[in-house]
Short mmCIF file of N, CA and C in Angstrom, two decimals:
data_model
loop_
_atom_site.label_atom_id
_atom_site.label_comp_id
_atom_site.label_asym_id
_atom_site.label_seq_id
_atom_site.Cartn_x
_atom_site.Cartn_y
_atom_site.Cartn_z
N UNK A 8 -8.20 0.26 3.18
CA UNK A 8 -6.79 0.58 3.13
C UNK A 8 -6.42 1.64 4.16
N UNK A 9 -7.35 2.03 4.99
CA UNK A 9 -7.01 3.02 6.01
C UNK A 9 -5.99 2.47 7.00
N UNK A 10 -5.83 1.15 7.05
CA UNK A 10 -4.86 0.59 7.99
C UNK A 10 -3.43 0.97 7.61
N UNK A 11 -3.12 1.19 6.34
CA UNK A 11 -1.75 1.56 5.96
C UNK A 11 -1.29 2.84 6.66
N UNK A 12 -2.03 3.95 6.59
CA UNK A 12 -1.57 5.14 7.33
C UNK A 12 -1.65 4.96 8.85
N UNK A 13 -2.62 4.18 9.34
CA UNK A 13 -2.69 3.95 10.78
C UNK A 13 -1.44 3.21 11.25
N UNK A 14 -0.98 2.20 10.50
CA UNK A 14 0.25 1.49 10.86
C UNK A 14 1.45 2.41 10.74
N UNK A 15 1.58 3.07 9.59
CA UNK A 15 2.78 3.86 9.31
C UNK A 15 2.94 5.04 10.26
N UNK A 16 1.84 5.67 10.63
CA UNK A 16 1.91 6.89 11.44
C UNK A 16 1.47 6.67 12.88
N UNK A 17 1.19 5.42 13.23
CA UNK A 17 0.75 5.07 14.59
C UNK A 17 -0.44 5.93 15.02
N UNK A 18 -1.43 6.04 14.14
CA UNK A 18 -2.61 6.86 14.43
C UNK A 18 -3.54 6.13 15.37
N UNK A 19 -4.26 6.88 16.16
CA UNK A 19 -5.25 6.32 17.08
C UNK A 19 -6.58 7.06 16.90
N UNK A 20 -6.96 7.88 17.85
CA UNK A 20 -8.25 8.55 17.82
C UNK A 20 -8.11 9.94 17.21
N UNK A 21 -8.94 10.27 16.19
CA UNK A 21 -8.84 11.60 15.59
C UNK A 21 -9.38 12.68 16.54
N UNK A 22 -8.85 13.89 16.36
CA UNK A 22 -9.36 15.05 17.10
C UNK A 22 -10.67 15.53 16.49
N UNK A 23 -10.72 15.53 15.15
CA UNK A 23 -11.93 15.96 14.44
C UNK A 23 -12.12 15.10 13.19
N UNK A 24 -13.37 15.02 12.72
CA UNK A 24 -13.71 14.35 11.47
C UNK A 24 -14.82 15.16 10.81
N UNK A 25 -14.68 15.41 9.50
CA UNK A 25 -15.73 16.09 8.72
C UNK A 25 -15.92 15.29 7.44
N UNK A 26 -17.16 15.13 7.01
CA UNK A 26 -17.44 14.32 5.82
C UNK A 26 -18.45 15.04 4.94
N UNK A 27 -18.31 14.83 3.63
CA UNK A 27 -19.30 15.36 2.69
C UNK A 27 -19.67 14.27 1.71
N UNK A 28 -20.88 14.35 1.20
CA UNK A 28 -21.38 13.38 0.24
C UNK A 28 -22.83 13.65 -0.06
N UNK A 29 -23.44 12.81 -0.90
CA UNK A 29 -24.86 13.01 -1.22
C UNK A 29 -25.74 12.67 -0.02
N UNK A 30 -27.02 12.99 -0.14
CA UNK A 30 -27.97 12.68 0.92
C UNK A 30 -27.92 11.19 1.24
N UNK A 31 -28.02 10.86 2.52
CA UNK A 31 -27.95 9.47 2.96
C UNK A 31 -29.12 8.68 2.38
N UNK A 32 -28.81 7.52 1.82
CA UNK A 32 -29.83 6.62 1.28
C UNK A 32 -30.19 5.62 2.37
N UNK A 33 -31.47 5.33 2.60
CA UNK A 33 -31.83 4.45 3.71
C UNK A 33 -31.41 2.99 3.54
N UNK A 34 -31.13 2.56 2.30
CA UNK A 34 -30.86 1.14 2.07
C UNK A 34 -29.47 0.83 1.56
N UNK A 35 -28.59 1.80 1.43
CA UNK A 35 -27.28 1.48 0.88
C UNK A 35 -26.25 2.54 1.15
N UNK A 36 -25.05 2.25 0.69
CA UNK A 36 -23.93 3.17 0.86
C UNK A 36 -24.07 4.34 -0.10
N UNK A 37 -23.47 5.48 0.22
CA UNK A 37 -23.55 6.62 -0.69
C UNK A 37 -22.78 6.36 -1.98
N UNK A 38 -23.17 7.05 -3.04
CA UNK A 38 -22.48 6.93 -4.33
C UNK A 38 -21.04 7.41 -4.23
N UNK A 39 -20.78 8.37 -3.34
CA UNK A 39 -19.44 8.89 -3.12
C UNK A 39 -19.38 9.53 -1.74
N UNK A 40 -18.17 9.70 -1.22
CA UNK A 40 -17.96 10.39 0.05
C UNK A 40 -16.52 10.89 0.12
N UNK A 41 -16.33 12.00 0.80
CA UNK A 41 -14.99 12.55 1.07
C UNK A 41 -14.96 12.95 2.55
N UNK A 42 -13.93 12.49 3.25
CA UNK A 42 -13.82 12.78 4.68
C UNK A 42 -12.44 13.35 4.99
N UNK A 43 -12.39 14.24 5.96
CA UNK A 43 -11.14 14.82 6.44
C UNK A 43 -11.03 14.58 7.94
N UNK A 44 -9.95 13.93 8.34
CA UNK A 44 -9.66 13.64 9.75
C UNK A 44 -8.48 14.51 10.17
N UNK A 45 -8.44 14.85 11.44
CA UNK A 45 -7.27 15.53 12.00
C UNK A 45 -6.85 14.76 13.25
N UNK A 46 -5.57 14.35 13.27
CA UNK A 46 -5.02 13.58 14.39
C UNK A 46 -3.99 14.43 15.12
N UNK A 47 -3.75 14.13 16.41
CA UNK A 47 -2.71 14.86 17.14
C UNK A 47 -1.35 14.68 16.48
N UNK A 48 -0.49 15.69 16.61
CA UNK A 48 0.88 15.59 16.10
C UNK A 48 1.64 14.49 16.83
N UNK A 49 2.76 14.09 16.25
CA UNK A 49 3.55 13.01 16.83
C UNK A 49 4.88 13.51 17.35
N UNK A 50 5.45 12.76 18.26
CA UNK A 50 6.78 13.04 18.80
C UNK A 50 6.90 14.46 19.33
N UNK A 51 5.90 14.91 20.06
CA UNK A 51 5.95 16.23 20.66
C UNK A 51 5.64 17.37 19.70
N UNK A 52 5.30 17.06 18.46
CA UNK A 52 4.98 18.10 17.48
C UNK A 52 3.58 18.65 17.75
N UNK A 53 3.45 19.95 17.63
CA UNK A 53 2.14 20.57 17.77
C UNK A 53 1.36 20.55 16.46
N UNK A 54 2.05 20.23 15.36
CA UNK A 54 1.43 20.24 14.05
C UNK A 54 0.55 18.99 13.89
N UNK A 55 -0.77 19.16 13.74
CA UNK A 55 -1.64 17.99 13.60
C UNK A 55 -1.42 17.28 12.26
N UNK A 56 -1.80 16.02 12.22
CA UNK A 56 -1.72 15.23 11.00
C UNK A 56 -3.07 15.28 10.31
N UNK A 57 -3.08 15.72 9.06
CA UNK A 57 -4.32 15.77 8.28
C UNK A 57 -4.42 14.49 7.46
N UNK A 58 -5.56 13.84 7.53
CA UNK A 58 -5.80 12.57 6.86
C UNK A 58 -7.09 12.73 6.06
N UNK A 59 -7.03 12.53 4.75
CA UNK A 59 -8.24 12.63 3.94
C UNK A 59 -8.54 11.27 3.32
N UNK A 60 -9.81 10.98 3.12
CA UNK A 60 -10.26 9.71 2.56
C UNK A 60 -11.37 10.01 1.57
N UNK A 61 -11.36 9.30 0.45
CA UNK A 61 -12.42 9.47 -0.53
C UNK A 61 -12.81 8.13 -1.12
N UNK A 62 -14.05 8.05 -1.61
CA UNK A 62 -14.57 6.82 -2.17
C UNK A 62 -15.65 7.15 -3.19
N UNK A 63 -15.81 6.30 -4.18
CA UNK A 63 -16.91 6.46 -5.12
C UNK A 63 -16.62 7.37 -6.29
N UNK A 64 -15.37 7.68 -6.57
CA UNK A 64 -15.04 8.46 -7.77
C UNK A 64 -14.85 9.94 -7.55
N UNK A 65 -15.22 10.48 -6.41
CA UNK A 65 -14.94 11.89 -6.11
C UNK A 65 -13.73 11.92 -5.19
N UNK A 66 -12.69 12.62 -5.63
CA UNK A 66 -11.45 12.64 -4.87
C UNK A 66 -11.01 14.07 -4.59
N UNK A 67 -10.11 14.22 -3.64
CA UNK A 67 -9.52 15.51 -3.35
C UNK A 67 -8.60 15.90 -4.51
N UNK A 68 -8.43 17.17 -4.77
CA UNK A 68 -7.67 17.65 -5.93
C UNK A 68 -6.26 17.08 -6.00
N UNK A 69 -5.58 16.93 -4.87
CA UNK A 69 -4.20 16.43 -4.90
C UNK A 69 -4.14 15.05 -5.52
N UNK A 70 -5.11 14.20 -5.25
CA UNK A 70 -5.13 12.85 -5.82
C UNK A 70 -5.48 12.91 -7.30
N UNK A 71 -6.45 13.70 -7.65
CA UNK A 71 -6.88 13.79 -9.04
C UNK A 71 -5.79 14.38 -9.93
N UNK A 72 -4.94 15.25 -9.39
CA UNK A 72 -3.95 15.96 -10.20
C UNK A 72 -2.53 15.41 -10.10
N UNK A 73 -2.26 14.48 -9.19
CA UNK A 73 -0.92 13.91 -9.03
C UNK A 73 -0.76 12.73 -9.97
N UNK A 74 0.36 12.65 -10.64
CA UNK A 74 0.64 11.57 -11.60
C UNK A 74 1.50 10.50 -10.95
N UNK A 75 1.22 9.25 -11.28
CA UNK A 75 2.05 8.13 -10.83
C UNK A 75 3.26 7.99 -11.75
N UNK A 76 4.13 7.03 -11.46
CA UNK A 76 5.31 6.79 -12.31
C UNK A 76 4.92 6.51 -13.75
N UNK A 77 3.76 5.88 -13.94
CA UNK A 77 3.32 5.53 -15.29
C UNK A 77 2.67 6.72 -16.00
N UNK A 78 2.59 7.87 -15.35
CA UNK A 78 2.00 9.05 -15.96
C UNK A 78 0.49 9.13 -15.85
N UNK A 79 -0.13 8.16 -15.21
CA UNK A 79 -1.58 8.15 -15.03
C UNK A 79 -1.94 8.93 -13.75
N UNK A 80 -3.10 9.60 -13.74
CA UNK A 80 -3.51 10.25 -12.49
C UNK A 80 -3.68 9.20 -11.39
N UNK A 81 -3.29 9.54 -10.18
CA UNK A 81 -3.44 8.60 -9.07
C UNK A 81 -4.90 8.25 -8.82
N UNK A 82 -5.82 9.11 -9.22
CA UNK A 82 -7.24 8.79 -9.04
C UNK A 82 -7.63 7.57 -9.88
N UNK A 83 -6.83 7.20 -10.87
CA UNK A 83 -7.08 6.00 -11.69
C UNK A 83 -6.24 4.82 -11.22
N UNK A 84 -5.47 4.98 -10.18
CA UNK A 84 -4.56 3.97 -9.68
C UNK A 84 -5.30 2.81 -9.04
N UNK A 85 -6.50 3.04 -8.61
CA UNK A 85 -7.27 2.03 -7.90
C UNK A 85 -7.18 2.25 -6.40
N UNK A 86 -7.45 1.21 -5.67
CA UNK A 86 -7.46 1.28 -4.21
C UNK A 86 -6.06 1.54 -3.70
N UNK A 87 -5.86 2.60 -2.94
CA UNK A 87 -4.53 2.90 -2.43
C UNK A 87 -4.52 4.11 -1.53
N UNK A 88 -3.31 4.47 -1.09
CA UNK A 88 -3.09 5.56 -0.15
C UNK A 88 -2.00 6.47 -0.70
N UNK A 89 -2.15 7.78 -0.51
CA UNK A 89 -1.12 8.74 -0.89
C UNK A 89 -0.67 9.47 0.37
N UNK A 90 0.60 9.24 0.77
CA UNK A 90 1.19 9.96 1.89
C UNK A 90 1.86 11.20 1.31
N UNK A 91 1.61 12.37 1.88
CA UNK A 91 2.21 13.61 1.40
C UNK A 91 3.09 14.17 2.50
N UNK A 92 4.39 14.27 2.20
CA UNK A 92 5.35 14.77 3.18
C UNK A 92 6.02 16.04 2.69
N UNK A 93 6.95 16.53 3.48
CA UNK A 93 7.65 17.76 3.13
C UNK A 93 8.62 17.57 1.97
N UNK A 94 9.12 16.34 1.75
CA UNK A 94 10.11 16.09 0.70
C UNK A 94 9.56 15.32 -0.49
N UNK A 95 8.32 14.90 -0.44
CA UNK A 95 7.75 14.15 -1.55
C UNK A 95 6.51 13.40 -1.11
N UNK A 96 6.13 12.42 -1.93
CA UNK A 96 4.92 11.65 -1.68
C UNK A 96 5.21 10.16 -1.84
N UNK A 97 4.37 9.35 -1.19
CA UNK A 97 4.44 7.91 -1.31
C UNK A 97 3.05 7.40 -1.63
N UNK A 98 2.89 6.81 -2.82
CA UNK A 98 1.64 6.14 -3.19
C UNK A 98 1.83 4.67 -2.85
N UNK A 99 0.85 4.06 -2.20
CA UNK A 99 1.00 2.67 -1.76
C UNK A 99 -0.34 1.96 -1.74
N UNK A 100 -0.28 0.66 -1.98
CA UNK A 100 -1.38 -0.24 -1.69
C UNK A 100 -0.76 -1.47 -1.07
N UNK A 101 -1.44 -2.59 -1.05
CA UNK A 101 -0.90 -3.76 -0.36
C UNK A 101 0.19 -4.47 -1.14
N UNK A 102 0.40 -4.13 -2.41
CA UNK A 102 1.41 -4.83 -3.18
C UNK A 102 2.42 -3.95 -3.88
N UNK A 103 2.25 -2.64 -3.86
CA UNK A 103 3.19 -1.77 -4.56
C UNK A 103 3.35 -0.45 -3.82
N UNK A 104 4.48 0.19 -4.10
CA UNK A 104 4.80 1.49 -3.51
C UNK A 104 5.50 2.32 -4.57
N UNK A 105 5.20 3.61 -4.62
CA UNK A 105 5.86 4.52 -5.55
C UNK A 105 6.20 5.81 -4.83
N UNK A 106 7.47 6.18 -4.85
CA UNK A 106 7.90 7.47 -4.31
C UNK A 106 7.76 8.50 -5.42
N UNK A 107 7.20 9.64 -5.10
CA UNK A 107 6.95 10.70 -6.07
C UNK A 107 7.47 12.03 -5.55
N UNK A 108 8.00 12.92 -6.37
CA UNK A 108 8.21 12.72 -7.80
C UNK A 108 9.35 11.73 -8.04
N UNK A 109 9.22 10.94 -9.08
CA UNK A 109 10.14 9.86 -9.38
C UNK A 109 11.60 10.32 -9.39
N UNK A 110 11.86 11.46 -10.04
CA UNK A 110 13.24 11.95 -10.17
C UNK A 110 13.85 12.35 -8.83
N UNK A 111 13.04 12.62 -7.83
CA UNK A 111 13.55 13.00 -6.52
C UNK A 111 14.03 11.82 -5.69
N UNK A 112 13.79 10.59 -6.16
CA UNK A 112 14.13 9.42 -5.36
C UNK A 112 14.93 8.39 -6.14
N UNK A 113 15.67 8.84 -7.14
CA UNK A 113 16.52 7.93 -7.92
C UNK A 113 17.52 7.25 -6.99
N UNK A 114 17.65 5.94 -7.09
CA UNK A 114 18.62 5.19 -6.29
C UNK A 114 18.17 4.88 -4.87
N UNK A 115 16.95 5.26 -4.49
CA UNK A 115 16.48 4.99 -3.13
C UNK A 115 16.30 3.49 -2.94
N UNK A 116 16.80 2.96 -1.81
CA UNK A 116 16.63 1.55 -1.48
C UNK A 116 15.63 1.45 -0.34
N UNK A 117 14.54 0.73 -0.59
CA UNK A 117 13.48 0.58 0.41
C UNK A 117 13.95 -0.28 1.57
N UNK A 118 13.49 0.02 2.79
CA UNK A 118 13.84 -0.83 3.95
C UNK A 118 13.13 -2.18 3.85
N UNK A 119 13.62 -3.13 4.61
CA UNK A 119 12.97 -4.44 4.67
C UNK A 119 11.59 -4.29 5.31
N UNK A 120 10.60 -5.07 4.86
CA UNK A 120 9.26 -5.01 5.45
C UNK A 120 9.29 -5.32 6.95
N UNK A 121 8.44 -4.63 7.72
CA UNK A 121 8.40 -4.86 9.16
C UNK A 121 7.02 -5.28 9.65
N UNK A 122 6.02 -5.29 8.77
CA UNK A 122 4.67 -5.72 9.14
C UNK A 122 4.46 -7.08 8.49
N UNK A 123 4.02 -8.10 9.25
CA UNK A 123 3.83 -9.42 8.65
C UNK A 123 2.77 -9.40 7.55
N UNK A 124 2.94 -10.29 6.57
CA UNK A 124 1.95 -10.39 5.50
C UNK A 124 0.62 -10.84 6.08
N UNK A 125 -0.44 -10.32 5.52
CA UNK A 125 -1.79 -10.67 5.93
C UNK A 125 -2.24 -11.96 5.24
N UNK A 126 -3.09 -12.73 5.90
CA UNK A 126 -3.70 -13.89 5.27
C UNK A 126 -4.89 -13.46 4.41
N UNK A 127 -5.14 -12.16 4.36
CA UNK A 127 -6.26 -11.61 3.58
C UNK A 127 -7.28 -10.98 4.51
N UNK A 128 -7.85 -9.88 4.06
CA UNK A 128 -8.79 -9.11 4.88
C UNK A 128 -9.91 -9.98 5.43
N UNK A 129 -10.61 -10.70 4.56
CA UNK A 129 -11.75 -11.49 5.01
C UNK A 129 -11.30 -12.68 5.86
N UNK A 130 -10.19 -13.31 5.48
CA UNK A 130 -9.69 -14.44 6.28
C UNK A 130 -9.28 -13.98 7.67
N UNK A 131 -8.67 -12.80 7.78
CA UNK A 131 -8.31 -12.28 9.11
C UNK A 131 -9.57 -12.03 9.93
N UNK A 132 -10.59 -11.48 9.30
CA UNK A 132 -11.84 -11.17 10.01
C UNK A 132 -12.48 -12.46 10.54
N UNK A 133 -12.56 -13.48 9.68
CA UNK A 133 -13.15 -14.76 10.10
C UNK A 133 -12.34 -15.39 11.22
N UNK A 134 -11.01 -15.40 11.07
CA UNK A 134 -10.14 -15.98 12.11
C UNK A 134 -10.33 -15.25 13.44
N UNK A 135 -10.40 -13.91 13.39
CA UNK A 135 -10.58 -13.13 14.61
C UNK A 135 -11.93 -13.44 15.26
N UNK A 136 -12.98 -13.60 14.44
CA UNK A 136 -14.30 -13.93 14.98
C UNK A 136 -14.30 -15.31 15.65
N UNK A 137 -13.62 -16.26 15.01
CA UNK A 137 -13.64 -17.64 15.52
C UNK A 137 -12.72 -17.84 16.72
N UNK A 138 -11.59 -17.13 16.75
CA UNK A 138 -10.59 -17.40 17.78
C UNK A 138 -10.37 -16.26 18.78
N UNK A 139 -10.81 -15.06 18.41
CA UNK A 139 -10.55 -13.89 19.26
C UNK A 139 -9.16 -13.32 19.05
N UNK A 140 -8.42 -13.86 18.07
CA UNK A 140 -7.07 -13.36 17.82
C UNK A 140 -7.13 -11.98 17.15
N UNK A 141 -6.07 -11.17 17.34
CA UNK A 141 -6.08 -9.86 16.71
C UNK A 141 -5.82 -9.95 15.20
N UNK A 142 -6.25 -8.96 14.47
CA UNK A 142 -5.93 -8.86 13.06
C UNK A 142 -4.72 -7.94 12.92
N UNK A 143 -4.11 -7.94 11.70
CA UNK A 143 -2.98 -7.02 11.53
C UNK A 143 -3.49 -5.61 11.50
#
């Protein structure tokens, strides 16, 4: 799901990346990992964009402590992304979006989608391998 913030924020190459997790296992993925990326600011801004990623049940405090519209911690939301801005937050995955805090966005009308629907992660990968076409 890292493509969601890359699309939304037009991210490219990070300036820095730091990661923490258990000792590397020679035959498999780690049980958990947390990474922090820093990207250059946009539109002439000197303020860098901080991007954090977590997997395997260990999350950054903001995710563990932020509640979704249903009152559940976002860490239980499943696979998704939390954008944190100056006026609020946006929780999103490929099929749903929630502006938070809910009361701060009463009556908000979402814009029309601008990214074409995917044929599916694996189907895009296979199509790209077979044809050389780009993925979304």
